[in-house]
CSV table of C-alpha atoms in Angstrom, one decimal:
chain,number,residue,atom,x,y,z
A,1,MET,CA,23.6,0.4,14.2
A,2,ALA,CA,23.8,-2.7,12.1
A,3,ALA,CA,26.4,-5.0,10.7
A,4,GLU,CA,26.2,-6.2,7.1
A,5,ILE,CA,24.2,-9.4,6.9
A,6,HIS,CA,24.9,-10.8,3.4
A,7,SER,CA,26.7,-10.0,0.2
A,8,ARG,CA,24.5,-10.0,-3.0
A,9,PRO,CA,24.3,-13.5,-4.3
A,10,GLN,CA,22.2,-14.3,-7.4
A,11,THR,CA,18.9,-15.6,-6.1
A,12,SER,CA,15.1,-15.4,-6.9
A,13,ARG,CA,14.2,-14.2,-3.4
A,14,PRO,CA,14.8,-11.0,-1.4
A,15,VAL,CA,18.2,-11.0,0.3
A,16,LEU,CA,18.6,-9.2,3.7
A,17,LEU,CA,21.6,-6.9,3.4
A,18,ASN,CA,21.4,-4.9,6.6
A,19,LYS,CA,19.4,-4.3,9.8
A,20,ILE,CA,19.2,-1.0,11.4
A,21,GLU,CA,18.3,-1.1,15.1
A,22,GLY,CA,18.3,1.4,17.9
A,23,HIS,CA,14.7,2.9,17.9
A,24,THR,CA,12.9,2.6,21.2
A,25,ASP,CA,9.4,2.5,19.6
A,26,ALA,CA,7.7,1.6,16.4
A,27,VAL,CA,9.3,2.9,13.2
A,28,THR,CA,6.4,4.5,11.2
A,29,ALA,CA,8.3,5.3,8.0
A,30,ALA,CA,11.6,4.7,6.3
A,31,VAL,CA,12.9,6.0,2.9
A,32,LEU,CA,16.0,5.2,0.9
A,33,ILE,CA,18.0,8.3,0.0
A,34,PRO,CA,18.4,8.4,-3.8
A,35,LYS,CA,22.1,8.0,-4.9
A,36,GLU,CA,23.2,7.7,-1.3
A,37,ASP,CA,24.0,4.8,1.0
A,38,GLY,CA,21.5,6.2,3.4
A,39,VAL,CA,18.1,5.8,5.0
A,40,ILE,CA,15.8,8.3,6.7
A,41,THR,CA,13.5,7.0,9.5
A,42,VAL,CA,10.8,8.5,11.7
A,43,SER,CA,9.5,6.8,14.8
A,44,GLU,CA,6.9,6.8,17.5
A,45,ASP,CA,9.9,7.5,19.8
A,46,ARG,CA,9.7,11.1,18.5
A,47,THR,CA,13.0,10.9,16.6
A,48,ILE,CA,13.9,11.8,13.0
A,49,ARG,CA,17.1,10.0,12.0
A,50,VAL,CA,19.3,10.0,8.9
A,51,TRP,CA,21.4,6.9,8.8
A,52,LEU,CA,24.5,6.8,6.5
A,53,LYS,CA,26.5,3.7,5.8
A,54,ARG,CA,30.1,3.8,6.9
A,55,ASP,CA,33.1,1.9,5.5
A,56,SER,CA,32.6,-0.7,8.2
A,57,GLY,CA,29.3,-1.7,6.6
A,58,GLN,CA,27.4,-0.3,9.6
A,59,TYR,CA,24.8,2.4,9.6
A,60,TRP,CA,25.2,5.3,12.0
A,61,PRO,CA,22.9,8.3,12.5
A,62,SER,CA,24.4,11.4,11.0
A,63,ILE,CA,21.3,13.3,12.1
A,64,PHE,CA,19.4,12.5,15.3
A,65,HIS,CA,16.6,15.0,16.0
A,66,THR,CA,13.8,14.8,18.5
A,67,VAL,CA,10.5,16.5,18.0
A,68,SER,CA,7.7,17.3,20.5
A,69,SER,CA,5.3,14.5,19.5
A,70,PRO,CA,5.5,10.9,18.1
A,71,CYS,CA,6.2,10.9,14.3
A,72,SER,CA,3.4,9.2,12.4
A,73,CYS,CA,4.4,9.7,8.7
A,74,MET,CA,6.9,11.3,6.4
A,75,SER,CA,7.3,12.9,2.9
A,76,TYR,CA,10.8,13.4,1.6
A,77,HIS,CA,11.6,15.4,-1.5
A,78,HIS,CA,15.2,14.6,-2.5
A,79,ASP,CA,15.8,17.3,-5.1
A,80,SER,CA,15.0,20.1,-2.7
A,81,ARG,CA,16.1,18.1,0.4
A,82,ARG,CA,12.8,19.0,2.1
A,83,ILE,CA,11.4,16.6,4.6
A,84,PHE,CA,7.9,16.9,6.1
A,85,ILE,CA,7.0,15.0,9.3
A,86,GLY,CA,3.4,14.3,10.3
A,87,GLN,CA,3.0,14.0,14.1
A,88,ASP,CA,0.6,12.5,16.6
A,89,ASN,CA,-0.6,15.9,17.7
A,90,GLY,CA,-1.8,16.8,14.2
A,91,ALA,CA,1.0,19.1,13.2
A,92,VAL,CA,3.2,18.8,10.1
A,93,VAL,CA,6.8,20.0,10.6
A,94,GLU,CA,9.0,20.9,7.7
A,95,PHE,CA,12.8,20.6,7.8
A,96,LEU,CA,15.6,21.3,5.3
A,97,ILE,CA,18.5,18.7,5.2
A,98,SER,CA,22.0,19.9,4.3
A,99,GLU,CA,23.8,18.5,1.2
A,100,ASP,CA,26.1,16.3,3.3
A,101,PHE,CA,23.1,14.9,5.3
A,102,ASN,CA,24.8,15.9,8.6
A,103,LYS,CA,22.5,18.8,9.6
A,104,MET,CA,18.7,19.5,9.5
A,105,ASN,CA,17.1,23.0,10.0
A,106,HIS,CA,13.5,23.6,11.0
A,107,VAL,CA,11.6,25.6,8.4
A,108,LYS,CA,7.9,25.7,9.3
A,109,THR,CA,5.2,24.1,11.4
A,110,TYR,CA,1.8,23.6,9.8
A,111,PRO,CA,-1.4,23.2,12.0
A,112,ALA,CA,-2.7,20.5,9.7
A,113,HIS,CA,-5.1,18.4,11.9
A,114,GLN,CA,-6.6,18.1,15.3
A,115,SER,CA,-5.3,14.6,15.8
A,116,ARG,CA,-2.7,12.2,14.4
A,117,VAL,CA,-1.6,12.8,10.8
A,118,SER,CA,-2.0,9.5,9.0
A,119,ASP,CA,-0.4,10.3,5.6
A,120,MET,CA,1.1,13.1,3.7
A,121,VAL,CA,2.4,14.2,0.3
A,122,PHE,CA,4.5,17.2,-0.6
A,123,SER,CA,3.9,18.6,-4.1
A,124,LEU,CA,6.6,20.9,-5.5
A,125,GLU,CA,4.5,21.6,-8.5
A,126,SER,CA,1.5,22.9,-6.5
A,127,GLU,CA,3.7,24.2,-3.6
A,128,TRP,CA,1.3,22.4,-1.3
A,129,VAL,CA,1.4,19.9,1.5
A,130,VAL,CA,-1.6,17.6,1.3
A,131,SER,CA,-2.3,15.5,4.4
A,132,THR,CA,-4.9,13.2,6.0
A,133,GLY,CA,-5.6,12.7,9.6
A,134,HIS,CA,-7.5,10.8,12.3
A,135,ASP,CA,-9.7,13.9,12.6
A,136,LYS,CA,-11.5,12.4,9.5
A,137,SER,CA,-10.2,15.1,7.2
A,138,VAL,CA,-7.9,15.8,4.3
A,139,SER,CA,-6.2,19.2,4.2
A,140,TRP,CA,-4.0,21.1,1.8
A,141,MET,CA,-1.6,23.9,2.9
A,142,CYS,CA,0.5,26.4,1.1
A,143,ILE,CA,4.3,26.0,1.8
A,144,LYS,CA,5.0,29.7,1.1
A,145,SER,CA,2.5,31.2,3.6
A,146,GLY,CA,2.1,28.2,5.8
A,147,SER,CA,-1.7,28.8,5.7
A,148,MET,CA,-4.5,26.3,5.3
A,149,LEU,CA,-6.0,26.5,1.8
A,150,GLY,CA,-8.8,23.9,2.2
A,151,ARG,CA,-10.1,21.0,4.2
A,152,HIS,CA,-12.7,18.2,3.6
A,153,TYR,CA,-14.2,16.0,6.2
A,154,PHE,CA,-15.1,12.3,5.8
A,155,THR,CA,-17.4,10.1,7.9
A,156,ALA,CA,-14.5,7.9,8.9
A,157,TRP,CA,-10.8,8.2,9.7
A,158,ALA,CA,-8.8,9.2,6.7
A,159,SER,CA,-6.0,6.6,6.7
A,160,CYS,CA,-3.9,7.0,3.5
A,161,LEU,CA,-3.4,9.4,0.6
A,162,GLN,CA,-2.1,9.6,-3.0
A,163,TYR,CA,-1.8,12.8,-5.1
A,164,ASP,CA,-1.6,13.4,-8.8
A,165,HIS,CA,0.8,16.4,-9.1
A,166,ASP,CA,-0.2,17.3,-12.7
A,167,THR,CA,-4.0,17.4,-12.2
A,168,GLN,CA,-4.2,18.2,-8.5
A,169,HIS,CA,-6.4,15.1,-7.8
A,170,ALA,CA,-6.2,13.5,-4.4
A,171,PHE,CA,-7.1,9.9,-3.6
A,172,VAL,CA,-8.0,9.4,0.0
A,173,GLY,CA,-8.6,6.0,1.6
A,174,ASP,CA,-10.5,5.7,4.9
A,175,CYS,CA,-11.3,3.2,7.6
A,176,SER,CA,-14.7,2.4,6.2
A,177,GLY,CA,-13.1,0.8,3.2
A,178,GLN,CA,-13.9,3.6,0.8
A,179,ILE,CA,-11.6,5.7,-1.5
A,180,THR,CA,-12.6,9.2,-2.4
A,181,LEU,CA,-11.3,11.1,-5.4
A,182,LEU,CA,-11.2,14.9,-5.0
A,183,LYS,CA,-10.1,17.7,-7.3
A,184,LEU,CA,-8.3,20.2,-5.1
A,185,GLU,CA,-8.1,23.9,-5.9
A,186,ALA,CA,-6.9,26.9,-3.9
A,187,GLN,CA,-9.7,27.7,-1.4
A,188,THR,CA,-12.1,25.1,-2.9
A,189,TYR,CA,-12.5,21.5,-4.0
A,190,SER,CA,-14.9,19.1,-5.7
A,191,ILE,CA,-15.7,15.4,-5.0
A,192,ILE,CA,-15.3,13.5,-8.3
A,193,THR,CA,-16.3,10.0,-7.3
A,194,THR,CA,-16.0,7.3,-4.6
A,195,LEU,CA,-14.5,3.8,-5.1
A,196,LYS,CA,-16.0,0.9,-3.1
A,197,GLY,CA,-14.7,-2.6,-3.3
A,198,HIS,CA,-12.8,-3.4,-0.1
A,199,GLU,CA,-14.5,-5.1,2.9
A,200,GLY,CA,-12.0,-3.6,5.4
A,201,SER,CA,-10.2,-0.3,6.2
A,202,ILE,CA,-7.9,1.0,3.5
A,203,ALA,CA,-4.3,0.9,4.8
A,204,ALA,CA,-2.2,1.8,1.7
A,205,LEU,CA,-2.6,3.5,-1.7
A,206,TRP,CA,-0.3,3.8,-4.7
A,207,TRP,CA,-1.0,6.0,-7.8
A,208,ASP,CA,0.8,5.4,-11.1
A,209,PRO,CA,0.3,8.7,-13.1
A,210,VAL,CA,1.7,7.2,-16.3
A,211,GLN,CA,-0.8,4.3,-16.8
A,212,ARG,CA,-3.3,6.1,-14.5
A,213,LEU,CA,-3.7,3.1,-12.2
A,214,LEU,CA,-4.6,3.2,-8.6
A,215,PHE,CA,-3.7,0.3,-6.2
A,216,SER,CA,-5.2,-0.1,-2.8
A,217,GLY,CA,-4.4,-2.5,0.0
A,218,ALA,CA,-6.7,-3.1,3.0
A,219,SER,CA,-7.3,-5.0,6.2
A,220,ASP,CA,-9.4,-7.5,4.2
A,221,HIS,CA,-6.0,-9.0,3.1
A,222,SER,CA,-6.6,-8.0,-0.5
A,223,VAL,CA,-5.2,-5.6,-3.1
A,224,ILE,CA,-7.4,-3.9,-5.8
A,225,MET,CA,-6.2,-2.3,-9.0
A,226,TRP,CA,-8.5,0.5,-10.2
A,227,ASP,CA,-8.1,1.4,-13.9
A,228,ILE,CA,-8.8,5.1,-13.6
A,229,GLY,CA,-7.4,6.0,-17.0
A,230,GLY,CA,-9.5,3.3,-18.7
A,231,LEU,CA,-12.7,5.2,-17.7
A,232,LYS,CA,-14.7,1.9,-17.7
A,233,GLY,CA,-14.7,1.1,-14.0
A,234,ARG,CA,-12.4,-1.9,-14.5
A,235,THR,CA,-11.0,-3.4,-11.3
A,236,LEU,CA,-8.7,-6.3,-10.6
A,237,LEU,CA,-8.7,-8.2,-7.3
A,238,LEU,CA,-5.4,-9.6,-6.0
A,239,GLN,CA,-5.6,-12.1,-3.2
A,240,GLY,CA,-2.5,-13.7,-1.8
A,241,HIS,CA,-1.8,-12.2,1.6
A,242,HIS,CA,-2.9,-13.7,4.9
A,243,GLU,CA,-2.9,-10.4,6.9
A,244,LYS,CA,-3.6,-6.7,6.5
A,245,VAL,CA,-1.9,-5.2,3.4
A,246,GLN,CA,0.0,-2.1,4.7
A,247,ALA,CA,2.4,-1.0,2.0
A,248,LEU,CA,2.3,-0.9,-1.9
A,249,LYS,CA,4.5,0.2,-4.7
A,250,TYR,CA,4.0,-0.2,-8.5
A,251,LEU,CA,7.1,-0.5,-10.6
A,252,GLN,CA,6.7,1.1,-14.1
A,253,LEU,CA,9.9,-0.3,-15.6
A,254,THR,CA,8.9,-4.0,-15.1
A,255,ARG,CA,5.1,-3.6,-14.6
A,256,GLN,CA,5.2,-5.3,-11.2
A,257,LEU,CA,3.4,-4.5,-8.0
A,258,VAL,CA,5.1,-5.1,-4.7
A,259,SER,CA,2.8,-5.4,-1.6
A,260,CYS,CA,3.7,-6.0,2.0
A,261,SER,CA,1.5,-7.1,4.9
A,262,ALA,CA,1.4,-7.0,8.7
A,263,ASP,CA,2.6,-10.6,9.0
A,264,GLY,CA,5.8,-9.8,7.1
A,265,GLY,CA,4.6,-11.1,3.7
A,266,ILE,CA,6.2,-9.6,0.6
A,267,ALA,CA,4.3,-10.3,-2.6
A,268,VAL,CA,5.5,-9.4,-6.1
A,269,TRP,CA,2.6,-9.4,-8.7
A,270,SER,CA,3.2,-9.6,-12.4
A,271,MET,CA,0.9,-6.9,-13.9
A,272,ASP,CA,2.3,-7.4,-17.4
A,273,VAL,CA,-0.2,-10.1,-18.2
A,274,GLN,CA,-3.8,-10.1,-19.4
A,275,ARG,CA,-5.8,-10.5,-16.2
A,276,THR,CA,-9.5,-11.1,-15.8
A,277,GLU,CA,-11.9,-9.3,-13.5
A,278,ALA,CA,-13.5,-11.4,-10.8
A,279,PRO,CA,-17.3,-11.6,-11.3
A,280,GLN,CA,-19.9,-9.9,-9.2
A,281,TRP,CA,-21.5,-12.2,-6.7
A,282,LEU,CA,-25.0,-13.2,-7.7
A,283,GLU,CA,-27.8,-13.5,-5.2
A,284,SER,CA,-30.5,-16.2,-5.3
A,285,ASP,CA,-33.0,-17.8,-2.9
A,286,SER,CA,-31.8,-21.3,-4.0
A,287,CYS,CA,-28.6,-22.9,-5.3
A,288,GLN,CA,-28.1,-22.0,-8.9
A,289,LYS,CA,-26.7,-25.4,-9.6
A,290,CYS,CA,-29.0,-28.0,-7.8
A,291,GLU,CA,-31.9,-25.5,-7.0
A,292,GLN,CA,-32.0,-26.6,-3.4
A,293,PRO,CA,-33.4,-23.7,-1.2
A,294,PHE,CA,-31.1,-21.6,1.0
A,295,PHE,CA,-32.1,-21.4,4.7
A,296,TRP,CA,-34.0,-18.1,4.4
A,297,ASN,CA,-36.2,-19.4,1.6
A,298,ILE,CA,-39.0,-20.5,3.9
A,299,LYS,CA,-41.6,-21.2,1.2
A,300,GLN,CA,-39.5,-23.6,-0.9
A,301,MET,CA,-38.3,-25.3,2.3
A,302,TRP,CA,-41.9,-25.9,3.3
A,303,ASP,CA,-43.0,-27.0,-0.2
A,304,ASN,CA,-40.0,-29.4,-0.5
A,305,LYS,CA,-40.2,-30.5,3.1
A,306,THR,CA,-36.4,-30.0,3.4
A,307,LEU,CA,-33.9,-28.0,5.4
A,308,GLY,CA,-32.4,-24.9,3.9
A,309,LEU,CA,-28.7,-24.8,2.9
A,310,ARG,CA,-26.1,-22.2,3.5
A,311,GLN,CA,-25.3,-19.9,0.6
A,312,HIS,CA,-21.7,-19.7,-0.9
A,313,HIS,CA,-20.3,-18.2,-4.0
A,314,CYS,CA,-18.1,-19.6,-6.8
A,315,ARG,CA,-15.1,-17.2,-7.2
A,316,LYS,CA,-14.9,-17.9,-10.9
A,317,CYS,CA,-18.4,-17.5,-12.1
A,318,GLY,CA,-20.0,-15.7,-9.2
A,319,LYS,CA,-23.0,-17.9,-8.9
A,320,ALA,CA,-24.8,-18.5,-5.6
A,321,VAL,CA,-24.2,-22.2,-4.8
A,322,CYS,CA,-24.6,-24.6,-1.9
A,323,GLY,CA,-21.7,-26.3,-0.2
A,324,LYS,CA,-22.3,-29.6,-2.0
A,325,CYS,CA,-22.1,-28.0,-5.4
A,326,SER,CA,-18.9,-26.0,-4.5
A,327,SER,CA,-16.9,-28.6,-2.6
A,328,LYS,CA,-13.7,-28.0,-4.6
A,329,ARG,CA,-10.9,-25.4,-4.1
A,330,SER,CA,-8.6,-24.1,-6.8
A,331,THR,CA,-6.1,-21.3,-7.4
A,332,PHE,CA,-7.0,-19.1,-10.4
A,333,PRO,CA,-4.2,-16.5,-10.7
A,334,ILE,CA,-5.6,-14.9,-13.9
A,335,MET,CA,-8.4,-13.5,-11.6
A,336,GLY,CA,-5.9,-12.7,-8.8
A,337,PHE,CA,-6.5,-15.8,-6.7
A,338,GLU,CA,-3.1,-17.0,-5.8
A,339,PHE,CA,-4.2,-19.4,-3.1
A,340,PRO,CA,-7.1,-22.0,-3.3
A,341,VAL,CA,-10.6,-20.4,-3.2
A,342,ARG,CA,-14.1,-21.9,-3.4
A,343,VAL,CA,-15.3,-22.7,-7.0
A,344,CYS,CA,-18.3,-24.7,-8.2
A,345,ASP,CA,-17.7,-28.2,-9.5
A,346,ALA,CA,-18.3,-27.1,-13.1
A,347,CYS,CA,-15.8,-24.2,-12.9
A,348,PHE,CA,-13.3,-26.5,-11.2
A,349,ASP,CA,-13.4,-28.9,-14.1
A,350,SER,CA,-13.0,-26.0,-16.6
A,351,ILE,CA,-9.7,-24.8,-15.0
A,352,LYS,CA,-6.7,-26.3,-16.7
A,353,ASP,CA,-3.4,-27.0,-15.1
A,354,GLU,CA,-1.7,-24.2,-16.9
A,355,ASP,CA,-4.4,-21.8,-15.6
A,356,ARG,CA,-3.1,-22.5,-12.1
A,357,SER,CA,0.4,-21.3,-12.8
A,358,PRO,CA,1.3,-18.5,-10.3
A,359,LEU,CA,1.4,-14.9,-11.5
A,360,ALA,CA,3.0,-13.7,-8.2
A,361,SER,CA,5.8,-14.7,-6.0
A,362,PHE,CA,5.6,-14.6,-2.2
A,363,HIS,CA,8.4,-14.0,0.3
A,364,GLU,CA,8.9,-13.7,4.0
A,365,GLY,CA,10.1,-10.5,5.6
A,366,LYS,CA,10.1,-11.9,9.1
A,367,HIS,CA,8.8,-8.8,10.8
A,368,ASN,CA,5.7,-6.6,10.8
A,369,ILE,CA,5.9,-4.4,7.7
A,370,ALA,CA,4.0,-1.1,8.3
A,371,HIS,CA,5.9,0.9,5.7
A,372,MET,CA,8.1,0.1,2.6
A,373,ASP,CA,10.2,2.1,0.2
A,374,LEU,CA,11.7,0.6,-3.0
A,375,ASP,CA,14.4,2.0,-5.3
A,376,GLN,CA,14.1,0.0,-8.5
A,377,THR,CA,17.1,1.6,-10.2
A,378,ARG,CA,19.3,0.0,-7.5
A,379,GLY,CA,17.1,-3.0,-6.7
A,380,LEU,CA,16.8,-2.0,-3.0
A,381,MET,CA,13.9,-2.1,-0.6
A,382,VAL,CA,13.6,-0.8,3.0
A,383,THR,CA,10.9,-2.1,5.4
A,384,CYS,CA,10.0,-1.1,8.9
A,385,GLY,CA,7.3,-1.7,11.5
A,386,SER,CA,6.3,-2.1,15.1
A,387,ASP,CA,9.2,-4.4,15.9
A,388,ARG,CA,11.5,-1.2,15.8
A,389,VAL,CA,13.8,-2.8,13.2
A,390,VAL,CA,14.5,-1.4,9.8
A,391,LYS,CA,15.6,-3.9,7.1
A,392,ILE,CA,17.3,-3.2,3.8
A,393,TRP,CA,16.8,-5.8,1.1
A,394,ASP,CA,18.4,-6.7,-2.2
A,395,MET,CA,15.5,-7.1,-4.6
A,396,THR,CA,17.4,-7.3,-7.9
A,397,GLN,CA,16.5,-10.9,-8.7
A,398,VAL,CA,12.9,-10.5,-7.6
A,399,VAL,CA,11.7,-7.3,-9.3
A,400,GLY,CA,14.6,-6.5,-11.7
A,401,CYS,CA,16.2,-3.1,-11.9
A,402,SER,CA,17.6,-0.8,-14.6
A,403,LEU,CA,21.0,-0.6,-13.0
A,404,ALA,CA,21.7,-3.2,-10.4
A,405,THR,CA,24.6,-1.5,-8.7
A,406,GLY,CA,23.5,-1.8,-5.1
A,407,PHE,CA,25.0,0.4,-2.4
A,408,SER,CA,28.3,1.9,-3.3
A,409,ALA,CA,31.1,2.0,-0.7
A,410,ARG,CA,31.5,5.4,1.0
């Protein structure tokens, strides 16, 4: 239950409209109901709740359903009003929600995994439920028969998932920092490629089927854009978070990326600009600026009768440099560096003031954000996390929207 926090003033930051409280454990997922003043939540407290906004401005649960195991993830399909719940015991449970959102009927239980379901997608086109789990697998099941069609195992926990409904390709992120692209078929599959670029476990993925861009967020605090449609292996690194990136959504209408992190950070990245790839880091036995040896270069240290230096890398040119030759720090948003990073002295002098102009905005959600959903047509975002609180935000002045009408009165 929550009272209304603010009206919708014109501002360039997210405005907190409502809080929904009442869960007794972490809220693992929350989605906005399209064209309704409502939110669906699932929680570690084993509850599935449909919250509708009343005339008083408060949210009340019109559906409060308890399942046998903690809820770990959710996939909601509004047109068919199907909802699929992943559970801690490895099962996926399907329900059908009534048109008035006051009743929910159990349809089927799928034996998807041997342990916690980490992510899940329902595809009406394929008539499949695709899911990943802590049993290190991705599985796909037929919603008509309820039977398992296929399964693939990884070497690490499969942590997140995106699915291309038209081509039946699945993108699976895992705890080793790797993303695997698979082509799924009934009874079989093939591994297309693996994407490596993160230095920590993948926590969130988002696939844009129009521009064929994949976005990944990880525990290394970074976001990477993978240009799958370009077929050239182009990647863009985005660094602006100070904690694990746990939620992503790309907005096609305005070409903006919204990312949320474990410390409550909300970042809005402009992707409608010509960005530059960060260079690959070069390796060398000595500084590529002053030629002084690094500490493992025993021969040059002996010949020069000097102590070895620690190796660093310039984020702009990628050269291996010593601390003395890279004493400066600078932002360089065109490469995705929104906070100051190490650059060599020559690159620092080459960066102009206009090159330092931000290409992203950063905001404070003031709670751990483990999951986020955003409805751009209404300019609304919902966030949830381990603090058991669900927050609803007005984002119209941050991301723009096609029809900034907000929540209508019921």
